[in-house]
Coordinates of C-alpha atoms in Angstrom, one line a residue:
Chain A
X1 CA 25.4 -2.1 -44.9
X2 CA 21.7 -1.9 -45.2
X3 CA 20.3 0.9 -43.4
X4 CA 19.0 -1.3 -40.5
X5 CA 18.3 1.1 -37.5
X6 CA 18.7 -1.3 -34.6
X7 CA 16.4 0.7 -32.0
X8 CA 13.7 1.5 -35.2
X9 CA 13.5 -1.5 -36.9
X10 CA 13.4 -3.9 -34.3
X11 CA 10.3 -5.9 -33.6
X12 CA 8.0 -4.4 -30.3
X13 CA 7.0 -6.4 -27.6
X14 CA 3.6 -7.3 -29.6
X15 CA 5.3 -8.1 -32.5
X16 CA 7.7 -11.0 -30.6
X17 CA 4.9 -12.0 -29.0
X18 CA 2.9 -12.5 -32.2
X19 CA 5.7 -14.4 -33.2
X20 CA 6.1 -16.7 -30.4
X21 CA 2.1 -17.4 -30.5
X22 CA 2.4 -18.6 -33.8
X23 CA 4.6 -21.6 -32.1
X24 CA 1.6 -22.7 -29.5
X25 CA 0.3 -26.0 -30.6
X26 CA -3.4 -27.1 -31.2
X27 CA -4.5 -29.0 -27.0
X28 CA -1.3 -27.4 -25.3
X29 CA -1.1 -26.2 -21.8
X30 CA 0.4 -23.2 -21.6
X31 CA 2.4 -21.1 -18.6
X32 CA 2.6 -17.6 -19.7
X33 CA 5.3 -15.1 -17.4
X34 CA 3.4 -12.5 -15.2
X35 CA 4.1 -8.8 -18.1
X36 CA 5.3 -9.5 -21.6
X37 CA 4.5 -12.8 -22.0
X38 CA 1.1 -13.0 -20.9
X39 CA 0.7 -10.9 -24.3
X40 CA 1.1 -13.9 -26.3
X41 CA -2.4 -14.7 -25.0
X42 CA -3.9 -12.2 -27.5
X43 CA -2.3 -13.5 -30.7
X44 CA -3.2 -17.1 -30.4
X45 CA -3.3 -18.5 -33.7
X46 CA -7.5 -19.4 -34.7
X47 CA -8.6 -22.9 -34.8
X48 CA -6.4 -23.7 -31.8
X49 CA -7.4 -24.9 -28.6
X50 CA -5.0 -23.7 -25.6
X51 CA -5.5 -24.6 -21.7
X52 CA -3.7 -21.4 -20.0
X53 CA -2.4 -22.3 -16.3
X54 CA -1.7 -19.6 -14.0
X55 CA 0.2 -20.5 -10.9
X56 CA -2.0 -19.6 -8.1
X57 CA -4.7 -22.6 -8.8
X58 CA -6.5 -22.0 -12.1
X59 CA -6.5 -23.8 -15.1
X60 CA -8.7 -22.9 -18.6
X61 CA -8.7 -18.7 -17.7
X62 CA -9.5 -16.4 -20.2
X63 CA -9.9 -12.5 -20.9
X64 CA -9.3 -10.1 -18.9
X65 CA -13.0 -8.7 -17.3
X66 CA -14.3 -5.7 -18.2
X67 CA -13.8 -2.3 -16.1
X68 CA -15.6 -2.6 -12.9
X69 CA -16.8 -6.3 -13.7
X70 CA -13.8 -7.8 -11.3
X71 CA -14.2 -10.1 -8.8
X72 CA -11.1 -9.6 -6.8
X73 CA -11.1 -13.7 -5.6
X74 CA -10.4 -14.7 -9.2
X75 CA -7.3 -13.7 -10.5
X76 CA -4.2 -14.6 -12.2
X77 CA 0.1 -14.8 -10.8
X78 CA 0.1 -11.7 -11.2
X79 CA -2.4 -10.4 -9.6
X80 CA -5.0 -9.2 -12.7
X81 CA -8.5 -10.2 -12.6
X82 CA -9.2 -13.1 -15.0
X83 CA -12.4 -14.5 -16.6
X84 CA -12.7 -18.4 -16.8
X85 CA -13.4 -20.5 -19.5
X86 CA -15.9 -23.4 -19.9
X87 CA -13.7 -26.6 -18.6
X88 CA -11.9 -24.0 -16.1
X89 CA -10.6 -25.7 -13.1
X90 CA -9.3 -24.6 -9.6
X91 CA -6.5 -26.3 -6.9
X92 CA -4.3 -25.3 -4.2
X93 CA -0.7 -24.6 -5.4
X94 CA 0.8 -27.9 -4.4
X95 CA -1.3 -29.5 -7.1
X96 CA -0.7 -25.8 -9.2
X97 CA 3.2 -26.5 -9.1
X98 CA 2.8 -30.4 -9.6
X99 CA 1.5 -29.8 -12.8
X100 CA 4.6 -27.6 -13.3
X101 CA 7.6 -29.4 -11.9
X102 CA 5.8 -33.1 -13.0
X103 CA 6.0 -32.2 -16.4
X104 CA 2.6 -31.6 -17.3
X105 CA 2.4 -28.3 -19.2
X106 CA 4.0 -28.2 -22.9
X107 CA 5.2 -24.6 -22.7
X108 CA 6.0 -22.0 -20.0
X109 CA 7.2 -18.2 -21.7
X110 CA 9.1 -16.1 -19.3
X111 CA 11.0 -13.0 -19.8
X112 CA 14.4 -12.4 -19.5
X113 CA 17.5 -10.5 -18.4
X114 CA 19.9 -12.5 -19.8
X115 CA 19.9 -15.8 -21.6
X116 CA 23.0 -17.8 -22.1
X117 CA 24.1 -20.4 -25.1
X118 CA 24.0 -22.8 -22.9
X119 CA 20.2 -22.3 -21.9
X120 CA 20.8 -20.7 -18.6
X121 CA 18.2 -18.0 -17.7
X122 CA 18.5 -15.4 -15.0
X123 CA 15.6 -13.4 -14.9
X124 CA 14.6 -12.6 -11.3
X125 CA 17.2 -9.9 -10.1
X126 CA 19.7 -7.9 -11.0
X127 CA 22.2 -7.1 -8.0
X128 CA 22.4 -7.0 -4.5
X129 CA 20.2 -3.5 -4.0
X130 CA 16.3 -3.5 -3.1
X131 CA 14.0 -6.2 -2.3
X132 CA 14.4 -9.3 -4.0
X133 CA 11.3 -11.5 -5.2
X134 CA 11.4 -14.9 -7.3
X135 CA 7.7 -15.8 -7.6
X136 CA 7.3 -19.0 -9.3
X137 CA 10.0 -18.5 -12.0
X138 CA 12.5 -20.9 -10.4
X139 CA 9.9 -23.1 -10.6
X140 CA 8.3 -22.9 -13.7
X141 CA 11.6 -23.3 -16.0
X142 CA 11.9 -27.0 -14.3
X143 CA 9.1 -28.8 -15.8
X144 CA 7.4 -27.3 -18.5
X145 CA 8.0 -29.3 -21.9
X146 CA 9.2 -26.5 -23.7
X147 CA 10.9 -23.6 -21.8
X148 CA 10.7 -20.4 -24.3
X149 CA 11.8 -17.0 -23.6
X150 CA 10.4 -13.5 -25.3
X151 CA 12.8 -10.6 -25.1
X152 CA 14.3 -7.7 -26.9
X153 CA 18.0 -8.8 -28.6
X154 CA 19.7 -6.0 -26.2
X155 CA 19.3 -4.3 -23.4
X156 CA 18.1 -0.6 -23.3
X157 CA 21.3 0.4 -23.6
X158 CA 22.2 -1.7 -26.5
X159 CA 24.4 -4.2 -25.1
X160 CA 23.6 -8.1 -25.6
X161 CA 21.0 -9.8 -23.2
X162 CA 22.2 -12.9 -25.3
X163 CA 25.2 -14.1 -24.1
X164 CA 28.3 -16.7 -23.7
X165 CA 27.6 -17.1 -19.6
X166 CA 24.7 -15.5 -17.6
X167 CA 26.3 -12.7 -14.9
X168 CA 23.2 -12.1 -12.7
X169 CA 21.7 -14.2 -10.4
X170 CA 20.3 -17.4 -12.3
X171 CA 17.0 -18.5 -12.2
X172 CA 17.1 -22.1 -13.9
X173 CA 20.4 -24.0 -15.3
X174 CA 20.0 -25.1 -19.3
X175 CA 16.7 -24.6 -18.9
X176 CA 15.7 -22.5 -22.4
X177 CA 15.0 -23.9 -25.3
X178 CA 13.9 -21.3 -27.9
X179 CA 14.5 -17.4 -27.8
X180 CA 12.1 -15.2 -29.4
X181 CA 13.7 -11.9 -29.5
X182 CA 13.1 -8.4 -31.0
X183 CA 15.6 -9.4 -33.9
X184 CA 15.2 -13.2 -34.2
X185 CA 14.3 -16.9 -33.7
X186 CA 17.2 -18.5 -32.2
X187 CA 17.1 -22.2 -30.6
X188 CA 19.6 -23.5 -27.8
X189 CA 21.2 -27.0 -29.1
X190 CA 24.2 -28.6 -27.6
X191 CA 24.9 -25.9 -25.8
X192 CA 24.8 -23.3 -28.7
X193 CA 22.7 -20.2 -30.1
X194 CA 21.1 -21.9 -33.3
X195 CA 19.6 -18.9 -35.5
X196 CA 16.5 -20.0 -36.9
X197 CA 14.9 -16.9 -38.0
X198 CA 16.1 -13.5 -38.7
X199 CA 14.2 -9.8 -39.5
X200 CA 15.2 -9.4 -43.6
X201 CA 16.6 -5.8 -42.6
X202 CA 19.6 -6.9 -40.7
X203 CA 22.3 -8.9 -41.8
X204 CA 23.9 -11.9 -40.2
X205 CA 26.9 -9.7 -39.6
X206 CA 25.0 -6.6 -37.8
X207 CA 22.8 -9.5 -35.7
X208 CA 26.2 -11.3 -34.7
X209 CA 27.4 -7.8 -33.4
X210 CA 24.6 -7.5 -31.1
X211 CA 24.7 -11.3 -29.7
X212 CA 27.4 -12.0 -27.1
X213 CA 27.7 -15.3 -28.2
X214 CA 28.7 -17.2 -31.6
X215 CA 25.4 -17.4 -33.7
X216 CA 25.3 -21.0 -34.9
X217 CA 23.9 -21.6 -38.8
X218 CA 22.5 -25.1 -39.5
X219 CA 20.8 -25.1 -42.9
X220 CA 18.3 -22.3 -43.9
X221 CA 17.7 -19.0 -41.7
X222 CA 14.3 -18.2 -42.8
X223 CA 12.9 -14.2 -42.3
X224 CA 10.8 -13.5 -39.2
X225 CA 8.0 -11.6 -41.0
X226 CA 5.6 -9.6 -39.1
X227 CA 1.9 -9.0 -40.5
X228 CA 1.0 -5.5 -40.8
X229 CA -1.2 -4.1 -38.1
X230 CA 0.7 -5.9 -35.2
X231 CA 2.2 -3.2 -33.4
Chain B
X1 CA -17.1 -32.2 17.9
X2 CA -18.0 -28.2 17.2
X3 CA -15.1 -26.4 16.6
X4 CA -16.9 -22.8 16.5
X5 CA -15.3 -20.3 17.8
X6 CA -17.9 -17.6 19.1
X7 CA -15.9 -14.2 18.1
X8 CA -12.9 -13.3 15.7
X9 CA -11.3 -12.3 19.2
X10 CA -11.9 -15.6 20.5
X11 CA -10.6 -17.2 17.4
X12 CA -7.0 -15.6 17.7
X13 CA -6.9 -15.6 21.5
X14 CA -4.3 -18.0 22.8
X15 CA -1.2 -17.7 19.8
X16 CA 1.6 -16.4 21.9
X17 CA 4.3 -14.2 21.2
X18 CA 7.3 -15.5 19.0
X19 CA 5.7 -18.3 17.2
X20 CA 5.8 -19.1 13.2
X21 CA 2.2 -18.5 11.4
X22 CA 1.1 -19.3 8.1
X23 CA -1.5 -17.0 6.8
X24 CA -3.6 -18.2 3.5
X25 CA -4.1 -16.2 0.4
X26 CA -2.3 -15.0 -2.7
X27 CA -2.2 -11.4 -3.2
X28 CA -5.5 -10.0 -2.0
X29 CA -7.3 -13.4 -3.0
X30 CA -8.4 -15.7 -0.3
X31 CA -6.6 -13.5 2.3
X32 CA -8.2 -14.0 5.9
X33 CA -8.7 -10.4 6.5
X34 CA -10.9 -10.3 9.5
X35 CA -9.2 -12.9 11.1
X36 CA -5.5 -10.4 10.7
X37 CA -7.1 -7.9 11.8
X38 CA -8.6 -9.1 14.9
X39 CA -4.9 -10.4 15.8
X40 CA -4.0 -6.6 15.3
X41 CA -6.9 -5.8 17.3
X42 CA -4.8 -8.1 20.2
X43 CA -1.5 -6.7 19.7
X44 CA -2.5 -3.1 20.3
X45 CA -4.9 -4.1 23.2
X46 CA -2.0 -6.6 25.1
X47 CA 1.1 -6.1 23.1
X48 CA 0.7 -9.5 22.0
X49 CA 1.8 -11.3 19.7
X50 CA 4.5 -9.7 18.7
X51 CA 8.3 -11.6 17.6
X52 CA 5.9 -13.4 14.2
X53 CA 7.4 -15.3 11.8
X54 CA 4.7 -15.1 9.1
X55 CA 4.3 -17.1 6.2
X56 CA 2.7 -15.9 2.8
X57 CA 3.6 -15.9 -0.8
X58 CA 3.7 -12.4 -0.2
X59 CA 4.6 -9.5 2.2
X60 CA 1.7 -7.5 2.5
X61 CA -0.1 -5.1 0.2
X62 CA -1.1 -1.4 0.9
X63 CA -2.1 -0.6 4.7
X64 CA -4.1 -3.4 5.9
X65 CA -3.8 -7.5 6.4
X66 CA 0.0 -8.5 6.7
X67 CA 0.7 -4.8 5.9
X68 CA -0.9 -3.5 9.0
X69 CA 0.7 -6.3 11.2
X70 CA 4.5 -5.7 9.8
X71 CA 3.4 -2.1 10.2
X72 CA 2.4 -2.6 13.5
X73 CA 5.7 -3.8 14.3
X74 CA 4.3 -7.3 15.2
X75 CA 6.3 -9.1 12.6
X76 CA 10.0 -10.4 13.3
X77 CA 10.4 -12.0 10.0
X78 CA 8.6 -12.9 6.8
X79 CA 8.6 -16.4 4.3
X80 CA 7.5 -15.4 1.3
X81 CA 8.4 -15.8 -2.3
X82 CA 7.3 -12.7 -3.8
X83 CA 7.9 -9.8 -0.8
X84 CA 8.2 -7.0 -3.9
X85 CA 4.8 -5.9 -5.2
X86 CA 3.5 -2.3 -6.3
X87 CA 2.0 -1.8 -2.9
X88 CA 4.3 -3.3 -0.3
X89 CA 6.1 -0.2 1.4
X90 CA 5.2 -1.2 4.8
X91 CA 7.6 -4.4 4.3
X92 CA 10.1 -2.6 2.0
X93 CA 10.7 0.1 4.4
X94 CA 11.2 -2.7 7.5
X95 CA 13.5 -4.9 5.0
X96 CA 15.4 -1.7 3.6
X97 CA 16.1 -0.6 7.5
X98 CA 17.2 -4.0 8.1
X99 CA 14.2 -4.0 11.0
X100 CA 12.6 -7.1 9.1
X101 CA 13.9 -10.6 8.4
X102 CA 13.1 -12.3 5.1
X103 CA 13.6 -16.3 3.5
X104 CA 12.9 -15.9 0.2
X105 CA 11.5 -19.0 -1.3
X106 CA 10.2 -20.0 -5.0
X107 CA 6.7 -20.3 -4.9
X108 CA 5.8 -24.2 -5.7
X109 CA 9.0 -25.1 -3.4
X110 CA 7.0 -23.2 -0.7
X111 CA 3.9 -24.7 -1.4
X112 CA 5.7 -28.3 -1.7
X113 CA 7.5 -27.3 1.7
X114 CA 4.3 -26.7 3.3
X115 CA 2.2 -29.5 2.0
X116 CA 5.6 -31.8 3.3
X117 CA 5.1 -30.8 6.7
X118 CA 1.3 -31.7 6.4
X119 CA 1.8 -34.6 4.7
X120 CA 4.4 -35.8 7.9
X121 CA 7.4 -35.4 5.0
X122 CA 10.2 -34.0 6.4
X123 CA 12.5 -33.2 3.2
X124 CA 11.9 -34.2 -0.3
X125 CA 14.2 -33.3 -3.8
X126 CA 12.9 -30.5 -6.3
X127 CA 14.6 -29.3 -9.6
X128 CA 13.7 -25.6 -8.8
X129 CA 16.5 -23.7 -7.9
X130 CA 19.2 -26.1 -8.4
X131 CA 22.4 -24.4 -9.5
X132 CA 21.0 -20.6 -8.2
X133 CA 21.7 -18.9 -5.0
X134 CA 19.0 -20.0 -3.6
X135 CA 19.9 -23.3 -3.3
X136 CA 22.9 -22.3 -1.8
X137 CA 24.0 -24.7 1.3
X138 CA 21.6 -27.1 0.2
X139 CA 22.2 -31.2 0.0
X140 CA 21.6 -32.2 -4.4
X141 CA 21.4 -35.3 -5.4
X142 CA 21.1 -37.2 -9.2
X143 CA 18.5 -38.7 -10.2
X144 CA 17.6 -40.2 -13.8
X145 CA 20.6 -38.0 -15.0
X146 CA 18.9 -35.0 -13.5
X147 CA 20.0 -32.6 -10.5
X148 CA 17.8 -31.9 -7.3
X149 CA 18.0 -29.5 -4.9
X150 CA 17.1 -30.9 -1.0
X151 CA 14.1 -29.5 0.5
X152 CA 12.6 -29.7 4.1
X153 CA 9.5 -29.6 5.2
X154 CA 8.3 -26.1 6.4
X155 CA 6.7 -25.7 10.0
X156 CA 4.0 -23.9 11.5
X157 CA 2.4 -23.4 15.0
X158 CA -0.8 -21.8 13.5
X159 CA -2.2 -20.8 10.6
X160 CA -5.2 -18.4 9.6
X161 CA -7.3 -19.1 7.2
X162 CA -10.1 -18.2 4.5
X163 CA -12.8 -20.6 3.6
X164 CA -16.4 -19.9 1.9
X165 CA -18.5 -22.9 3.0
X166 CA -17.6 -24.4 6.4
X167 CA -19.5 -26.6 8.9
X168 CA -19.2 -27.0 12.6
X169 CA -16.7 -30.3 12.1
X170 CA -14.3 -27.8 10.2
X171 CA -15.1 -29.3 6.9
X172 CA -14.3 -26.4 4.1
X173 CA -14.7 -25.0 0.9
X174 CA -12.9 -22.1 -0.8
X175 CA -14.0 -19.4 -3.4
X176 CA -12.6 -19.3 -7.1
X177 CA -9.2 -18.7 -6.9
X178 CA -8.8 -18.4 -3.2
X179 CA -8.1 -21.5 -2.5
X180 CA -4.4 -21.1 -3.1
X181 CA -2.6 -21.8 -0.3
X182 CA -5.2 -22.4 2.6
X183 CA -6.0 -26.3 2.2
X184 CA -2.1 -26.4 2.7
X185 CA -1.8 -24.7 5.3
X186 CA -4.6 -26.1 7.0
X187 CA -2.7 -29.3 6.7
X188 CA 0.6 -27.9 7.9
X189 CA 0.1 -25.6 11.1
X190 CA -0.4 -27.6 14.6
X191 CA -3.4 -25.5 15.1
X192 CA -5.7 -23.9 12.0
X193 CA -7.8 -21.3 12.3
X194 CA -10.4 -20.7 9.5
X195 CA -12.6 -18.3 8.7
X196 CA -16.0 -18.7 6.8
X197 CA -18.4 -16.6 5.0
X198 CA -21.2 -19.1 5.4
X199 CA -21.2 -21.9 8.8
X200 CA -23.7 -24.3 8.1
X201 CA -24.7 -27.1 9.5
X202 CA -23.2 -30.5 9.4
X203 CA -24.4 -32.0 6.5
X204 CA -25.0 -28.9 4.5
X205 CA -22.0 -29.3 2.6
X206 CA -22.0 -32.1 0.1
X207 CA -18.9 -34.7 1.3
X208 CA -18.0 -34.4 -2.3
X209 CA -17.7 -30.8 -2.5
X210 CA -15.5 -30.6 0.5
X211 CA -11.8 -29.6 -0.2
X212 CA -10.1 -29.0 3.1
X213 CA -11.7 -32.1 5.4
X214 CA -12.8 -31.0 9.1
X215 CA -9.1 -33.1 10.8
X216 CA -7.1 -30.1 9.5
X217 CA -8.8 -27.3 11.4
X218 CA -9.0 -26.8 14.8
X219 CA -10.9 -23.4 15.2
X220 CA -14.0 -22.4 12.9
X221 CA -15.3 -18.6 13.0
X222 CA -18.3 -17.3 10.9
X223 CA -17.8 -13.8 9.0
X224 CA -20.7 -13.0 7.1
X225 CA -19.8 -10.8 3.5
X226 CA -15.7 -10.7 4.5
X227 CA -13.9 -8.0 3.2
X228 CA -11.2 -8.3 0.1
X229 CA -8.0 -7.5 0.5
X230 CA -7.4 -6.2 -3.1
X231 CA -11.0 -3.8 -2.8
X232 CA -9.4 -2.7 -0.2
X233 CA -6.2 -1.7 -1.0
X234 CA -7.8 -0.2 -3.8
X235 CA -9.6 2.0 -1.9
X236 CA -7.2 3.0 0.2
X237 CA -8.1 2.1 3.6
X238 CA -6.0 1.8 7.0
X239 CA -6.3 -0.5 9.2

């Protein structure tokens, strides 16, 4: 075996979402889930032009503002103050979720719980207890050209968030296309976990172990390489 | 046709007990603070209204706006998509207790459900949700090879509201980003009450600039330099 510590060696959050960024086309809109996601936001590739939408009615938003330069009225889904960019754009959230459900962005990234091979996502609740909340998740996996998800491989207890069928609540049906996860690329084809990408450190074997679901191999796996200073 | 109202209390002084109200805003943004409040203001002077179904994309934050009404006890039930933020213990308490209702709705189905009813649409077909519990109970159908979940239109008997710009006619605009829900609402309820930081004359606002057009709002009331939900929650402060 290689030495691969699973919990060490794994990518962080920043590094997956350095990863996933790398994917965002030149003139895309983009949907990026309220927490992890909106990370991806940082390591947009340069040279590329991206149109973030937010769900509550902006479109074109950038930075976060500086301490104590907030204005409260302008914010993002999840509830951060946001700057806007030149070509920014407001609407009500009928228009907001048009663009969503009529197709119009290229790529919404959400989080997730659990991902199945079929490209089932649940996401929005775990079991019966507490409050429940959805937000615009259901939404937002209907729509969006490209539905990608950013997660670790396992859960914090090292059991696979990637798996044959989803067991909590489901938030969209065959809705994911691409996983980026703390371990790997892996598409959703036909129904199947595709691995695209894999760290070097781990083998096929030791990755398979930690996926609740056949890994699929068609042609080259290629390493997922991190640059230094990504952390 | 002037639709000013003289006083916040004026504003908010015939909605009865029982009935379902949409209130604009998305977390503290675009939230029609004054125009809560002064409903608060009602219920602890009368006792009225009490029994509300309210309807938000939220549940109330901290100890004021929605908050202070569920708090209050003046809320039956809430329609929200996203009830669970970092400072909504004055609904999770209710919910936990099992002293408040809640429909939990995804948040462009919401939106769609309330710009159906405004729109005179009473049920339309969405993607969102099909094949989750939420959808449970609900009519699909197939179209182009695709599932759809059956929506209806969602109903109102008022609304409160939070414009920037407004004239006399009810013609409005909104600030930044909270616009949000209020134009749709405005559309939806059988009677719309909006606030406005600025009244102005007829005129004042340029008929291109306007977002929510005067037919959707029955009651206009002027609050100079209106109070934010989300500085105020961050502050602290009980109302």
């Amino acid at each position: 075996m290689s030495g691969f510590n699973l919990m060490e060696d794994k990518l962080t959050n920043a590094q997956i979402a350095w990863r996933a960024a790398q994917d965002i086309e030149d003139g895309s809109y983009v949907n990026l889930g309220i927490g992890f996601p909106e990370m991806i936001a940082k390591f947009q590739p340069d040279g590329r032009d991206v149109t973030y939408h937010t769900e509550n009615g902006v479109l074109g938003f950038g930075k976060a503002p500086a301490e104590g330069q907030e204005d409260w009225d302008l914010i993002n889904a999840g509830k951060k103050a946001i700057t806007l960019k030149p070509g920014a754009s407001f609407f009500h959230h009928a228009d907001s979720f048009s663009m969503v459900r009529g197709g119009h962005l290229d790529l919404a990234v959400l989080g997730a719980y659990q991902v199945a091979q079929n490209g089932d996502l649940a996401n929005w609740r775990v079991g019966t207890k507490g409050v429940p909340a959805v937000g615009g998740a259901m939404d937002l996996v209907h729509g969006a050209k490209r539905v990608a998800v950013v997660t670790d491989h396992v859960t914090k207890d090292g059991g696979p968030k990637l798996v044959e069928a989803c067991t909590f609540p489901l938030t969209g049906v065959g809705c994911v296309t691409r996983v980026y996860t703390s371990l790997a690329v892996i598409d959703i084809e036909d129904s199947k976990f595709v691995l695209r990408e894999k760290l070097p450190g781990i083998t096929l074997d030791a990755l398979q172990a930690v996926t609740g679901a056949t890994l699929h191999i068609v042609g080259e796996v290629a390493e997922l390489n991190v640059p230094e200073g990504i952390s | 046709m002037n639709k000013t109202s003289p006083s916040l209390a004026d504003a908010v002084s015939d909605i009865p007990d029982g009935v379902q109200l949409m209130i604009g805003g998305f977390g503290g943004s675009g939230a029609p603070i004054e125009l809560i409040h002064a409903l608060i203001d009602r219920f602890r002077a009368t006792g009225s209204p009490k029994n509300l179904t309210v309807i938000n994309n939220n549940a109330g934050n901290g100890a004021i706006g929605i908050a202070a009404m569920i708090k209050a006890g003046m809320v039956r039930k809430m329609i929200c998509s996203f009830p669970r933020s970092s400072n909504a213990e004055a609904f999770n308490e209710k919910y936990l207790a099992g002293e408040i209702e809640l429909e939990l709705i995804p948040q462009g189905t919401l939106a769609e459900r309330i710009r159906a009813r405004g729109a005179g649409i009473p049920a339309f077909y969405t993607p969102t949700s099909f094949g989750t519990e939420l959808a449970e109970g609900k009519p699909t159908e197939t179209f182009d090879d695709k599932m759809y979940v059956q929506e209806l239109w969602l109903k109102a008997d008022f609304a409160l509201i939070k414009g920037h710009d407004g004239d006399e006619t009810g013609n409005l605009t909104y600030r930044l980003a909270g616009r949000n829900f209020n134009p749709l609402m405005a559309m939806a309820a059988d009677r719309t009450i909006a606030q406005v930081s600025n009244l102005r004359a007829p005129g004042s606002i340029d008929p291109e600039a306007v977002v929510t057009p005067g037919i959707f709002v029955d009651k206009i009331v002027e609050v100079p330099a209106p109070q934010q939900e989300e500085v105020l929650v961050r502050r602290g402060v009980v109302y």
